[in-house]
Coordinates of C-alpha atoms and ligand atoms in Angstrom, one line a residue:
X1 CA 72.0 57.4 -6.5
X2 CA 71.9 54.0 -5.3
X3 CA 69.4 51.3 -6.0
X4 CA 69.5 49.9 -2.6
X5 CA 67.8 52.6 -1.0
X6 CA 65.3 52.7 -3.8
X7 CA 61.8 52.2 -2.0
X8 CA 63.1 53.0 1.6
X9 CA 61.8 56.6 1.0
X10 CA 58.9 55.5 -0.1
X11 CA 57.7 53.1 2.0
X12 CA 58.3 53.8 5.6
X13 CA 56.6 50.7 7.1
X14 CA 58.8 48.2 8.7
X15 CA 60.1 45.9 5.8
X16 CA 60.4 47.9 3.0
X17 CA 59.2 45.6 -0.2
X18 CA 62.4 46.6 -2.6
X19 CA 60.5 44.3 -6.0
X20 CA 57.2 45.9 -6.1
X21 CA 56.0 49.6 -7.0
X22 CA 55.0 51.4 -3.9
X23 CA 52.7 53.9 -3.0
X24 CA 54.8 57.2 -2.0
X25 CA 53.8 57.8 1.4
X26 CA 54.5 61.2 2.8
X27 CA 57.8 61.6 1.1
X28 CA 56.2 61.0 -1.9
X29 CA 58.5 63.3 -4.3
X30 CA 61.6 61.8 -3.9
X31 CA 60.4 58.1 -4.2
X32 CA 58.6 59.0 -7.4
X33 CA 61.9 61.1 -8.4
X34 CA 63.6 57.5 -7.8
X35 CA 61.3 55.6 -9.3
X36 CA 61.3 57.9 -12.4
X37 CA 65.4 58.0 -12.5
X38 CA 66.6 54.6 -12.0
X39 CA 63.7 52.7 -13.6
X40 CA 61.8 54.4 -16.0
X41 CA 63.8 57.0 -17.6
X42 CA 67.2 54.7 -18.0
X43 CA 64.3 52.3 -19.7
X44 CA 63.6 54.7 -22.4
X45 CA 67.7 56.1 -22.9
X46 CA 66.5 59.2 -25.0
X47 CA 68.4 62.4 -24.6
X48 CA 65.2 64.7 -24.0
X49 CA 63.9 62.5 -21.1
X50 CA 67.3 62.7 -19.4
X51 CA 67.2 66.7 -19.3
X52 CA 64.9 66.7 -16.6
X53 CA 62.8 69.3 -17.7
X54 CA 59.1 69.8 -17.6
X55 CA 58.9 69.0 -21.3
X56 CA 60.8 67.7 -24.5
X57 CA 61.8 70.5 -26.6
X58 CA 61.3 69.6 -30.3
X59 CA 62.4 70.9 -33.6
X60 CA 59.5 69.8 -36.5
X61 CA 58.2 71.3 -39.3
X62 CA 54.5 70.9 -40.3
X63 CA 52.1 69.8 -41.5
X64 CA 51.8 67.2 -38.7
X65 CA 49.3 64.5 -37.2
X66 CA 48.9 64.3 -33.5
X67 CA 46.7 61.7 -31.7
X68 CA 46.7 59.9 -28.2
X69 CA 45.4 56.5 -27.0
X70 CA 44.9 54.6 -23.5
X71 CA 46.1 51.4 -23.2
X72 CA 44.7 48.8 -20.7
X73 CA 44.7 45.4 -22.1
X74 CA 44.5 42.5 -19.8
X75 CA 46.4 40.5 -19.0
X76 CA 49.5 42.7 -19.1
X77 CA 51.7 39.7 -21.8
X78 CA 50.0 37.7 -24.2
X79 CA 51.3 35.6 -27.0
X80 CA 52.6 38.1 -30.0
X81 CA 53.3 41.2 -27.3
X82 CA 52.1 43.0 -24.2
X83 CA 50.8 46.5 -23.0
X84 CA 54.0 48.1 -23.9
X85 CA 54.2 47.1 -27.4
X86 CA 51.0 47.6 -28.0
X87 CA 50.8 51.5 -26.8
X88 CA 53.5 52.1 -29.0
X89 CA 52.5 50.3 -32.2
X90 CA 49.0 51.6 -31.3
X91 CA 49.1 55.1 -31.7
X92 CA 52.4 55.0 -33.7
X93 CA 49.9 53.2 -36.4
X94 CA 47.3 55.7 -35.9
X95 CA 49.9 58.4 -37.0
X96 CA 51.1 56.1 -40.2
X97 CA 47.0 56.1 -41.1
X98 CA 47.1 59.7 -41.4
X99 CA 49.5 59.5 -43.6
X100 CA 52.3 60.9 -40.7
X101 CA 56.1 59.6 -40.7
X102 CA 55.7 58.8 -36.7
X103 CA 58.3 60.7 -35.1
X104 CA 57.7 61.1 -31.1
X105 CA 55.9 59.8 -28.6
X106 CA 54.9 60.6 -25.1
X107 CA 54.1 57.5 -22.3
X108 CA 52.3 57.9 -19.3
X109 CA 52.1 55.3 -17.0
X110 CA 49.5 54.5 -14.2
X111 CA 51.4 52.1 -11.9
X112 CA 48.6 50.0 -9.6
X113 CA 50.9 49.9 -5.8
X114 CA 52.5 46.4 -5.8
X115 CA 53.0 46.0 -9.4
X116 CA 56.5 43.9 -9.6
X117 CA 59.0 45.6 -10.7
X118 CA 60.2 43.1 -13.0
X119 CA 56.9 43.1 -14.8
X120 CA 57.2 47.3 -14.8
X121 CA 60.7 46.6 -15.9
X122 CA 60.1 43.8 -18.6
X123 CA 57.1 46.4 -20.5
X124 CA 59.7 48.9 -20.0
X125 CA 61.8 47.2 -22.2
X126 CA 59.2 46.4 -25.0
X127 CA 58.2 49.9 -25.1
X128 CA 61.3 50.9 -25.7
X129 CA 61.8 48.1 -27.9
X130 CA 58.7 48.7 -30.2
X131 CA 60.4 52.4 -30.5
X132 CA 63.1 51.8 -31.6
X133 CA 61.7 49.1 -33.8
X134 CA 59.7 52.0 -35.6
X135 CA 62.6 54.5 -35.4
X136 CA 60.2 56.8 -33.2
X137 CA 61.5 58.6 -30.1
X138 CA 59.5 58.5 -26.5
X139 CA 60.7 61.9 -25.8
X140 CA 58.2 62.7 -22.4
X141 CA 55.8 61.3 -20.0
X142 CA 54.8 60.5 -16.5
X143 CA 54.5 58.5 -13.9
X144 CA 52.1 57.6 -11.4
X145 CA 50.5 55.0 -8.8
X146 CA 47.6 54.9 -6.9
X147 CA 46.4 52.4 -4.2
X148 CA 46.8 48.8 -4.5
X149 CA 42.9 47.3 -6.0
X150 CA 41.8 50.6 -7.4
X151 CA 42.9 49.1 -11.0
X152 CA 44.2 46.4 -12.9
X153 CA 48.5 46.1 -12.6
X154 CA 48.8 49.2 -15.0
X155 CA 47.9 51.3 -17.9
X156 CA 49.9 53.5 -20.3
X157 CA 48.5 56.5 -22.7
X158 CA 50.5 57.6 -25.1
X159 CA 50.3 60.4 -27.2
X160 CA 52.4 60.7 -30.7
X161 CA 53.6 63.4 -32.9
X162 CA 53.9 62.8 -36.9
X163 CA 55.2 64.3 -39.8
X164 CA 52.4 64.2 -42.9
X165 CA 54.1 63.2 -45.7
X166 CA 51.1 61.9 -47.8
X167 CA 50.8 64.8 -51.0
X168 CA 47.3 64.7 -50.4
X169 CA 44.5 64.6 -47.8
X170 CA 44.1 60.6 -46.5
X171 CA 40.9 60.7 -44.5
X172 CA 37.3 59.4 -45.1
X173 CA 36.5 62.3 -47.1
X174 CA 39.3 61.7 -49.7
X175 CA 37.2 58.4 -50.5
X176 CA 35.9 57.7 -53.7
X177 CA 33.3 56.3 -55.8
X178 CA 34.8 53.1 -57.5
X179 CA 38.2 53.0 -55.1
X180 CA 39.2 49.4 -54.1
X181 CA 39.3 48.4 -50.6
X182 CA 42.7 46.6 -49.7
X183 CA 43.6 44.8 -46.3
X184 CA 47.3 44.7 -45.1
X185 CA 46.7 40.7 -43.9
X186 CA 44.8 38.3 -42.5
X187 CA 42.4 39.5 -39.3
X188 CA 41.2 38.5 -36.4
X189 CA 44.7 37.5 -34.4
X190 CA 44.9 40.0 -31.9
X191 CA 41.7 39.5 -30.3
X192 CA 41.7 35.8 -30.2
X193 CA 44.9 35.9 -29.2
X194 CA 44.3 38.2 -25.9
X195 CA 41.1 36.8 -25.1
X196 CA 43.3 33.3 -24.7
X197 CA 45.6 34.3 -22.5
X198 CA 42.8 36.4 -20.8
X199 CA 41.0 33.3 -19.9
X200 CA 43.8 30.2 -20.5
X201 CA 42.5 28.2 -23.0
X202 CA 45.0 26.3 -25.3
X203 CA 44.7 26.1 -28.9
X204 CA 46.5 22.7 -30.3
X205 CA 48.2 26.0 -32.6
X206 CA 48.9 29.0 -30.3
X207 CA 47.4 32.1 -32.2
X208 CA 49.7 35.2 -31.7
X209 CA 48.3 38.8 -31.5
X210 CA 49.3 40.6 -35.1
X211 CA 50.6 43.5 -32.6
X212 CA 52.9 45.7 -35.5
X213 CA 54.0 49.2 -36.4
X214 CA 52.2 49.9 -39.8
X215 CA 54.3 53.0 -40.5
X216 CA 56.9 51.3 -42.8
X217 CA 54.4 50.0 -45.4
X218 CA 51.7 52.8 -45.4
X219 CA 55.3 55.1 -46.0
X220 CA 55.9 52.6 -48.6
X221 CA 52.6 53.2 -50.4
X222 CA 53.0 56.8 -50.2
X223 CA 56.8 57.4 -51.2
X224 CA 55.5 54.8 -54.3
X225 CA 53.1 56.9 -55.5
X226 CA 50.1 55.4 -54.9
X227 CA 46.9 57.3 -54.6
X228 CA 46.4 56.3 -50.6
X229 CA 42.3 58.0 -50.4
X230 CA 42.1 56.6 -46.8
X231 CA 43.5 54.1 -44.4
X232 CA 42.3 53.0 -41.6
X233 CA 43.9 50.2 -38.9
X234 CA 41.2 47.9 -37.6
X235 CA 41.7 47.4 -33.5
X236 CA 38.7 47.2 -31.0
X237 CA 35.7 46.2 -33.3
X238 CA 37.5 45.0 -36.1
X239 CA 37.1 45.3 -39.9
X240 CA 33.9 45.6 -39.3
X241 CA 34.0 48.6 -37.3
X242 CA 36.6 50.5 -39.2
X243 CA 34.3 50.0 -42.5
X244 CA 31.4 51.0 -41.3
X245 CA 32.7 54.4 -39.8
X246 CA 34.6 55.2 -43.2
X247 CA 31.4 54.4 -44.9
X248 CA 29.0 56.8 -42.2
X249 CA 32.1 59.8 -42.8
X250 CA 32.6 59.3 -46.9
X251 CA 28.2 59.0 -47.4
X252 CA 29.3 55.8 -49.6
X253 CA 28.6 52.2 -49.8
X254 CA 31.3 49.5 -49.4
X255 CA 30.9 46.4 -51.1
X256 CA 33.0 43.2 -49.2
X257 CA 33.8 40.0 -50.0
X258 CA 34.0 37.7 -47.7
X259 CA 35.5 35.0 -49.3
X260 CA 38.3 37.5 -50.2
X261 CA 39.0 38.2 -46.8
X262 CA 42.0 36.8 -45.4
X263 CA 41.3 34.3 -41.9
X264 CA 43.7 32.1 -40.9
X265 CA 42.6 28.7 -40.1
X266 CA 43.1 28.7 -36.5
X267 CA 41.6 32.2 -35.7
X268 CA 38.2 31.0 -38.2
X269 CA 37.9 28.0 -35.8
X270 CA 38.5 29.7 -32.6
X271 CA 35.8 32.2 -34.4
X272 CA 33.3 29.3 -34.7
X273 CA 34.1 28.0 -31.0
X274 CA 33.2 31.0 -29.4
X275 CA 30.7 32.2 -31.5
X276 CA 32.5 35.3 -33.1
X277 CA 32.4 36.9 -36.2
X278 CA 36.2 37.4 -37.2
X279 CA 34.7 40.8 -38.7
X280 CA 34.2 41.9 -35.4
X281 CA 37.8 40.3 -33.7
X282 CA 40.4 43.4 -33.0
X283 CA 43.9 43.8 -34.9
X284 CA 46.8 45.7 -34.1
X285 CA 48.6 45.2 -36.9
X286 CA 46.6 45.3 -39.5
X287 CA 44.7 47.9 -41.4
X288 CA 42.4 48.8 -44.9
X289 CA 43.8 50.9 -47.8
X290 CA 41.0 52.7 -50.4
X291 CA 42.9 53.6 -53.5
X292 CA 41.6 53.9 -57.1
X293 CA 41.2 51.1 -59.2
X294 CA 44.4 51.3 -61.1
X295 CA 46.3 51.7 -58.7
X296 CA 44.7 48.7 -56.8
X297 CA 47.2 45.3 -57.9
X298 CA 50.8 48.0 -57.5
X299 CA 49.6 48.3 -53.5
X300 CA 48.8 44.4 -52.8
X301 CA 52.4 44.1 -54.2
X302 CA 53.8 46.6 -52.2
X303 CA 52.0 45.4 -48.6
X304 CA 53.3 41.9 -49.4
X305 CA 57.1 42.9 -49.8
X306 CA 56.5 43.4 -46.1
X307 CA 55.9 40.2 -43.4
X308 CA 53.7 42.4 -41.5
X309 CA 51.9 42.4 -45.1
X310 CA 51.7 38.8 -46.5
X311 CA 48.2 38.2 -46.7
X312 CA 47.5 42.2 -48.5
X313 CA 44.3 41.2 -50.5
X314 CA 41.6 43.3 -52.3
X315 CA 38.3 42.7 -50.3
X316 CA 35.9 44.9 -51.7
X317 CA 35.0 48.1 -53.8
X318 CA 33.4 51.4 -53.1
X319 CA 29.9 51.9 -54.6
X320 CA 27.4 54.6 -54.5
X321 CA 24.5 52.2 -52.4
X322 CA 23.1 52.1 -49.8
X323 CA 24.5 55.2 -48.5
X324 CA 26.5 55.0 -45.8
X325 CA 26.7 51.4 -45.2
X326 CA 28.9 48.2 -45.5
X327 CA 27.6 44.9 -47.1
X328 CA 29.3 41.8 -47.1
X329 CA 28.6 39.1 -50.3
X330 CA 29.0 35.3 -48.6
X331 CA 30.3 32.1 -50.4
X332 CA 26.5 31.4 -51.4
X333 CA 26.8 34.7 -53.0
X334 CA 24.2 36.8 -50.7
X335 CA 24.6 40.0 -49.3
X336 CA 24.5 41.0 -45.9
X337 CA 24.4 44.2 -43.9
X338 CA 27.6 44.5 -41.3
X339 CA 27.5 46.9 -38.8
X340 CA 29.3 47.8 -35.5
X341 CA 28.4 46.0 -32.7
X342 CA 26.3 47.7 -29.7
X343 CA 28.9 46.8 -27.2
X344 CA 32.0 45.7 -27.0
X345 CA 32.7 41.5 -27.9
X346 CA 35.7 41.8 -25.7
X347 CA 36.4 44.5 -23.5
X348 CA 39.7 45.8 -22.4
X349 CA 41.3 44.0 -25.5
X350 CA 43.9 47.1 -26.0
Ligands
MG401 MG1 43.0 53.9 -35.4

Protein backbone atom coordinates (compact mmCIF):
# COMPACT_ATOMS: atom_id res chain seq x y z
CA UNK A 1 0.00 0.00 0.00
CA UNK A 2 1.37 3.15 -0.96
CA UNK A 3 0.99 6.51 0.69
CA UNK A 4 0.79 8.43 -2.48
CA UNK A 5 -2.46 7.32 -3.49
CA UNK A 6 -3.71 7.78 0.03
CA UNK A 7 -6.75 10.26 -0.37
CA UNK A 8 -7.14 9.70 -4.26
CA UNK A 9 -9.92 7.21 -3.41
CA UNK A 10 -11.33 9.28 -1.23
CA UNK A 11 -11.62 12.38 -2.70
CA UNK A 12 -12.55 12.28 -6.31
CA UNK A 13 -12.74 16.07 -6.94
CA UNK A 14 -10.07 17.45 -9.15
CA UNK A 15 -6.98 18.17 -6.87
CA UNK A 16 -7.06 15.67 -4.44
CA UNK A 17 -5.89 17.51 -0.88
CA UNK A 18 -3.14 14.65 0.16
CA UNK A 19 -2.53 16.75 4.12
CA UNK A 20 -6.01 16.98 5.31
CA UNK A 21 -8.61 14.16 6.41
CA UNK A 22 -11.27 13.78 3.80
CA UNK A 23 -14.69 13.00 3.77
CA UNK A 24 -15.03 9.37 1.85
CA UNK A 25 -17.06 10.11 -0.99
CA UNK A 26 -18.71 7.13 -2.69
CA UNK A 27 -15.79 4.86 -2.22
CA UNK A 28 -15.89 5.49 1.14
CA UNK A 29 -14.57 1.90 2.48
CA UNK A 30 -11.46 1.77 1.03
CA UNK A 31 -10.36 5.40 1.86
CA UNK A 32 -11.36 4.88 5.48
CA UNK A 33 -9.58 1.25 5.16
CA UNK A 34 -6.42 3.67 4.17
CA UNK A 35 -6.90 6.04 6.52
CA UNK A 36 -7.20 3.35 9.26
CA UNK A 37 -3.95 1.39 7.93
CA UNK A 38 -1.35 3.82 7.14
CA UNK A 39 -2.19 6.43 9.78
CA UNK A 40 -3.98 5.37 12.56
CA UNK A 41 -3.21 1.83 13.27
CA UNK A 42 0.75 2.04 12.58
CA UNK A 43 0.25 5.11 15.21
CA UNK A 44 -0.79 2.83 17.91
CA UNK A 45 1.83 -0.45 16.91
CA UNK A 46 -0.16 -2.98 19.12
CA UNK A 47 -0.46 -6.47 17.92
CA UNK A 48 -4.31 -6.78 18.42
CA UNK A 49 -5.13 -3.68 16.32
CA UNK A 50 -2.90 -5.06 13.50
CA UNK A 51 -5.14 -8.44 13.24
CA UNK A 52 -7.69 -6.71 11.57
CA UNK A 53 -10.48 -8.15 13.25
CA UNK A 54 -13.70 -6.82 14.45
CA UNK A 55 -12.43 -6.87 17.98
CA UNK A 56 -9.34 -7.34 20.41
CA UNK A 57 -9.34 -10.66 21.86
CA UNK A 58 -8.33 -10.49 25.54
CA UNK A 59 -7.17 -12.83 28.20
CA UNK A 60 -8.05 -11.12 31.93
CA UNK A 61 -9.14 -12.36 34.97
CA UNK A 62 -11.55 -10.52 37.24
CA UNK A 63 -12.56 -8.67 39.24
CA UNK A 64 -12.24 -5.73 36.77
CA UNK A 65 -13.28 -1.88 36.48
CA UNK A 66 -14.54 -0.74 33.15
CA UNK A 67 -15.45 2.94 32.39
CA UNK A 68 -15.50 5.25 29.12
CA UNK A 69 -15.05 9.02 28.57
CA UNK A 70 -15.45 11.66 25.55
CA UNK A 71 -12.94 13.86 25.05
CA UNK A 72 -13.45 17.25 23.32
CA UNK A 73 -11.16 19.86 24.76
CA UNK A 74 -10.53 22.92 22.77
CA UNK A 75 -8.18 23.91 21.39
CA UNK A 76 -6.78 20.55 20.36
CA UNK A 77 -2.72 21.39 22.19
CA UNK A 78 -2.32 23.45 25.13
CA UNK A 79 0.63 23.93 27.38
CA UNK A 80 1.21 20.51 29.59
CA UNK A 81 -0.65 18.13 26.67
CA UNK A 82 -3.41 17.86 24.16
CA UNK A 83 -6.60 15.79 23.33
CA UNK A 84 -4.67 12.72 22.99
CA UNK A 85 -2.95 12.71 26.21
CA UNK A 86 -5.62 13.67 27.95
CA UNK A 87 -8.22 10.75 26.69
CA UNK A 88 -5.67 8.43 27.76
CA UNK A 89 -4.70 9.70 31.20
CA UNK A 90 -8.37 10.53 31.57
CA UNK A 91 -10.04 7.37 31.76
CA UNK A 92 -6.79 5.45 32.42
CA UNK A 93 -7.08 7.61 35.95
CA UNK A 94 -10.65 6.89 36.25
CA UNK A 95 -9.68 3.06 36.28
CA UNK A 96 -6.57 3.77 38.98
CA UNK A 97 -9.60 5.50 41.20
CA UNK A 98 -11.36 2.35 41.31
CA UNK A 99 -8.63 0.88 42.53
CA UNK A 100 -7.95 -1.05 38.74
CA UNK A 101 -4.27 -1.76 37.50
CA UNK A 102 -5.29 -0.04 33.93
CA UNK A 103 -4.62 -2.53 31.44
CA UNK A 104 -6.45 -1.69 27.89
CA UNK A 105 -7.98 0.85 26.21
CA UNK A 106 -10.19 1.43 23.31
CA UNK A 107 -9.94 4.99 21.06
CA UNK A 108 -12.49 6.24 18.94
CA UNK A 109 -11.90 8.99 16.90
CA UNK A 110 -14.36 11.52 15.23
CA UNK A 111 -12.28 13.15 12.58
CA UNK A 112 -14.07 16.80 11.52
CA UNK A 113 -13.23 16.61 7.09
CA UNK A 114 -10.15 18.80 6.72
CA UNK A 115 -8.48 18.11 9.93
CA UNK A 116 -4.54 18.20 8.95
CA UNK A 117 -3.11 15.31 8.99
CA UNK A 118 -0.12 16.41 10.81
CA UNK A 119 -2.28 17.51 13.64
CA UNK A 120 -4.30 13.86 13.36
CA UNK A 121 -0.77 12.50 13.24
CA UNK A 122 0.99 14.59 15.99
CA UNK A 123 -2.23 13.36 18.80
CA UNK A 124 -1.64 10.12 17.29
CA UNK A 125 1.63 10.11 18.67
CA UNK A 126 0.70 11.45 22.26
CA UNK A 127 -1.85 8.91 22.56
CA UNK A 128 0.24 6.46 21.97
CA UNK A 129 2.79 8.11 23.95
CA UNK A 130 0.52 8.56 27.19
CA UNK A 131 0.05 4.55 26.68
CA UNK A 132 2.93 3.52 26.83
CA UNK A 133 3.82 5.96 29.41
CA UNK A 134 1.19 4.06 31.69
CA UNK A 135 2.08 0.63 30.41
CA UNK A 136 -1.61 0.27 29.08
CA UNK A 137 -2.44 -1.16 25.71
CA UNK A 138 -4.96 0.61 23.08
CA UNK A 139 -6.01 -2.68 21.87
CA UNK A 140 -9.38 -1.39 19.56
CA UNK A 141 -11.23 1.48 18.21
CA UNK A 142 -12.61 3.43 15.27
CA UNK A 143 -12.60 5.84 13.04
CA UNK A 144 -14.68 8.28 11.66
CA UNK A 145 -15.37 11.82 9.83
CA UNK A 146 -18.18 13.74 9.12
CA UNK A 147 -18.61 17.00 7.12
CA UNK A 148 -16.29 19.78 7.44
CA UNK A 149 -18.20 22.59 10.23
CA UNK A 150 -20.43 20.04 11.78
CA UNK A 151 -17.76 19.96 14.82
CA UNK A 152 -14.77 21.30 16.26
CA UNK A 153 -11.25 19.53 14.51
CA UNK A 154 -11.92 16.23 16.51
CA UNK A 155 -12.93 14.19 19.43
CA UNK A 156 -11.82 10.83 20.88
CA UNK A 157 -13.84 8.43 23.46
CA UNK A 158 -12.11 6.08 24.94
CA UNK A 159 -13.15 3.36 26.93
CA UNK A 160 -10.59 1.26 29.40
CA UNK A 161 -10.44 -2.07 30.93
CA UNK A 162 -8.73 -2.59 34.57
CA UNK A 163 -7.69 -5.15 36.75
CA UNK A 164 -8.99 -4.41 40.65
CA UNK A 165 -6.30 -4.97 42.68
CA UNK A 166 -7.44 -2.86 45.77
CA UNK A 167 -8.26 -5.87 48.80
CA UNK A 168 -11.21 -4.00 49.49
CA UNK A 169 -14.16 -1.94 48.00
CA UNK A 170 -12.74 1.87 47.13
CA UNK A 171 -15.96 3.80 46.43
CA UNK A 172 -17.96 6.50 48.24
CA UNK A 173 -19.61 3.94 50.28
CA UNK A 174 -16.32 2.57 51.76
CA UNK A 175 -16.02 6.20 53.40
CA UNK A 176 -15.77 6.70 56.87
CA UNK A 177 -16.47 8.68 59.86
CA UNK A 178 -13.16 10.36 60.98
CA UNK A 179 -11.03 9.26 57.57
CA UNK A 180 -8.71 12.08 56.37
CA UNK A 181 -8.98 13.68 53.18
CA UNK A 182 -5.63 13.76 51.16
CA UNK A 183 -4.97 15.58 47.73
CA UNK A 184 -2.28 14.16 45.35
CA UNK A 185 -0.97 18.11 44.53
CA UNK A 186 -1.58 21.32 44.05
CA UNK A 187 -5.10 22.19 41.87
CA UNK A 188 -6.34 24.31 39.65
CA UNK A 189 -3.55 23.88 36.48
CA UNK A 190 -5.43 22.15 33.99
CA UNK A 191 -8.19 24.47 33.64
CA UNK A 192 -6.27 27.67 33.69
CA UNK A 193 -4.01 26.26 31.64
CA UNK A 194 -6.67 25.29 28.71
CA UNK A 195 -8.74 28.19 29.10
CA UNK A 196 -5.27 30.23 28.11
CA UNK A 197 -4.53 28.74 25.25
CA UNK A 198 -8.39 28.73 24.54
CA UNK A 199 -8.43 32.42 24.43
CA UNK A 200 -4.44 33.57 24.16
CA UNK A 201 -3.65 35.34 26.98
CA UNK A 202 -0.07 35.22 28.41
CA UNK A 203 0.89 34.81 31.86
CA UNK A 204 4.50 36.53 32.61
CA UNK A 205 4.76 32.39 34.01
CA UNK A 206 3.11 30.01 31.55
CA UNK A 207 0.78 27.70 33.71
CA UNK A 208 0.89 24.03 32.28
CA UNK A 209 -2.19 21.64 32.46
CA UNK A 210 -1.33 18.93 35.43
CA UNK A 211 -2.50 16.32 32.49
CA UNK A 212 -0.98 12.75 34.28
CA UNK A 213 -1.63 9.04 34.65
CA UNK A 214 -2.55 8.53 38.40
CA UNK A 215 -2.26 4.77 38.19
CA UNK A 216 1.36 4.48 39.43
CA UNK A 217 0.79 6.23 42.85
CA UNK A 218 -2.88 5.12 43.73
CA UNK A 219 -1.02 1.36 42.93
CA UNK A 220 1.51 2.56 45.18
CA UNK A 221 -0.91 3.23 48.01
CA UNK A 222 -2.54 0.00 47.57
CA UNK A 223 0.42 -2.49 47.11
CA UNK A 224 1.69 -0.35 50.62
CA UNK A 225 -1.01 -1.27 52.42
CA UNK A 226 -2.77 1.61 53.01
CA UNK A 227 -6.44 1.60 53.83
CA UNK A 228 -7.47 3.56 50.26
CA UNK A 229 -11.69 4.08 51.53
CA UNK A 230 -12.19 6.20 48.26
CA UNK A 231 -10.41 8.13 45.67
CA UNK A 232 -11.58 10.32 43.47
CA UNK A 233 -9.65 12.46 40.56
CA UNK A 234 -10.89 16.04 40.34
CA UNK A 235 -11.40 17.09 36.40
CA UNK A 236 -14.46 19.23 35.12
CA UNK A 237 -15.65 21.05 38.34
CA UNK A 238 -12.83 20.56 40.39
CA UNK A 239 -12.18 19.69 44.04
CA UNK A 240 -15.12 21.07 44.60
CA UNK A 241 -17.19 18.92 42.56
CA UNK A 242 -15.55 15.65 43.41
CA UNK A 243 -16.19 16.48 47.33
CA UNK A 244 -19.42 17.24 47.19
CA UNK A 245 -20.50 14.06 45.20
CA UNK A 246 -18.50 11.77 47.61
CA UNK A 247 -20.13 13.56 50.37
CA UNK A 248 -24.13 13.32 48.61
CA UNK A 249 -23.00 9.17 47.96
CA UNK A 250 -21.17 8.44 51.62
CA UNK A 251 -24.37 10.69 53.66
CA UNK A 252 -21.23 12.35 55.42
CA UNK A 253 -19.87 15.76 56.06
CA UNK A 254 -16.32 16.79 54.84
CA UNK A 255 -14.56 19.26 56.65
CA UNK A 256 -11.77 21.35 54.30
CA UNK A 257 -9.22 23.62 54.86
CA UNK A 258 -8.50 25.89 52.71
CA UNK A 259 -5.46 27.16 53.81
CA UNK A 260 -4.22 23.45 53.51
CA UNK A 261 -5.00 23.35 50.10
CA UNK A 262 -2.26 23.35 47.78
CA UNK A 263 -2.53 26.58 44.83
CA UNK A 264 0.29 27.53 43.14
CA UNK A 265 0.99 31.07 42.96
CA UNK A 266 0.38 31.67 39.43
CA UNK A 267 -2.87 29.59 39.08
CA UNK A 268 -4.27 31.70 42.67
CA UNK A 269 -3.61 34.93 40.66
CA UNK A 270 -4.98 33.87 37.33
CA UNK A 271 -7.89 32.66 39.95
CA UNK A 272 -8.30 36.24 41.19
CA UNK A 273 -8.11 37.77 37.51
CA UNK A 274 -10.82 35.97 36.24
CA UNK A 275 -12.83 35.73 39.06
CA UNK A 276 -12.54 31.85 39.73
CA UNK A 277 -12.63 29.88 42.59
CA UNK A 278 -9.51 27.45 42.17
CA UNK A 279 -12.14 24.90 44.02
CA UNK A 280 -14.04 24.92 40.97
CA UNK A 281 -10.79 24.92 38.20
CA UNK A 282 -10.48 21.22 36.48
CA UNK A 283 -7.36 18.81 36.98
CA UNK A 284 -6.23 15.97 35.16
CA UNK A 285 -3.81 14.91 37.15
CA UNK A 286 -4.68 15.20 40.34
CA UNK A 287 -7.05 13.53 42.65
CA UNK A 288 -8.41 13.05 46.68
CA UNK A 289 -7.51 9.99 48.86
CA UNK A 290 -9.94 9.25 52.18
CA UNK A 291 -8.03 6.88 54.41
CA UNK A 292 -8.21 6.47 58.20
CA UNK A 293 -6.50 8.55 60.35
CA UNK A 294 -3.46 6.45 61.04
CA UNK A 295 -2.85 5.74 58.03
CA UNK A 296 -3.14 9.48 57.02
CA UNK A 297 1.00 10.88 57.29
CA UNK A 298 2.31 7.01 55.48
CA UNK A 299 0.14 8.18 52.20
CA UNK A 300 1.24 12.03 51.95
CA UNK A 301 4.73 10.25 51.98
CA UNK A 302 4.03 7.88 49.52
CA UNK A 303 2.18 10.54 46.88
CA UNK A 304 5.30 12.75 47.32
CA UNK A 305 7.89 9.98 46.24
CA UNK A 306 6.07 10.65 43.05
CA UNK A 307 6.54 14.30 40.86
CA UNK A 308 3.10 13.89 39.76
CA UNK A 309 2.63 13.93 43.72
CA UNK A 310 4.79 16.75 45.26
CA UNK A 311 2.37 18.87 46.70
CA UNK A 312 0.20 15.49 48.47
CA UNK A 313 -1.29 17.42 51.52
CA UNK A 314 -4.03 16.57 54.10
CA UNK A 315 -6.89 19.06 53.40
CA UNK A 316 -9.59 17.97 55.50
CA UNK A 317 -11.43 15.31 57.72
CA UNK A 318 -14.58 13.38 57.46
CA UNK A 319 -17.24 14.31 60.03
CA UNK A 320 -20.72 13.27 60.74
CA UNK A 321 -22.38 17.10 59.96
CA UNK A 322 -24.22 18.50 58.02
CA UNK A 323 -25.08 15.42 56.19
CA UNK A 324 -24.14 15.23 52.92
CA UNK A 325 -22.31 18.32 52.43
CA UNK A 326 -18.78 19.91 52.08
CA UNK A 327 -17.54 23.01 54.14
CA UNK A 328 -14.57 24.86 53.73
CA UNK A 329 -12.80 26.75 56.98
CA UNK A 330 -10.94 30.16 55.43
CA UNK A 331 -7.71 31.90 56.78
CA UNK A 332 -10.12 34.06 59.10
CA UNK A 333 -11.22 30.75 60.43
CA UNK A 334 -15.06 30.72 59.13
CA UNK A 335 -16.75 28.09 57.48
CA UNK A 336 -18.39 28.05 54.29
CA UNK A 337 -20.71 25.81 52.34
CA UNK A 338 -19.00 24.58 48.74
CA UNK A 339 -21.04 23.17 46.40
CA UNK A 340 -21.02 22.28 42.68
CA UNK A 341 -21.59 24.86 40.42
CA UNK A 342 -25.06 25.06 38.28
CA UNK A 343 -23.14 25.15 35.04
CA UNK A 344 -20.11 24.60 33.82
CA UNK A 345 -17.19 27.63 34.58
CA UNK A 346 -15.50 26.47 31.46
CA UNK A 347 -17.02 24.29 29.03
CA UNK A 348 -15.35 21.90 26.80
CA UNK A 349 -12.22 21.97 29.20
CA UNK A 350 -11.62 17.88 28.60
MG1 LIG B 1 -13.24 10.55 37.37
Amino acid sequence: MTRTNFFDLSCPSPVPDRETVQLAHGGGGRAMKQLIDEIVRPAFQDPELDRGHDGALLDVNGPLAFTSDSYVVRPLFFPGGDIGSLAVNGTVNDLAMCGARPLYLSVGLILEEGLSIDTLRRVLASTRGAAVATGVRLVTGDTKVVDRGKMDGMFINTAGVGKIVAPSKIGPESVRLGDVVIVSGDIGRHGIAVMAAREGFGFETPIASDCAPLAAPVLALINEGIATHCLRDLTRGGLASAAVEIAESSGLAIALEEQAIPICAEVKSACELFGFDPLHVANEGRFIAFVPQEDAARTVEILRRWPVGKNAAIIGAVEESPRGRVTCRGPLGVRRAVDMLSGEQLPRIC
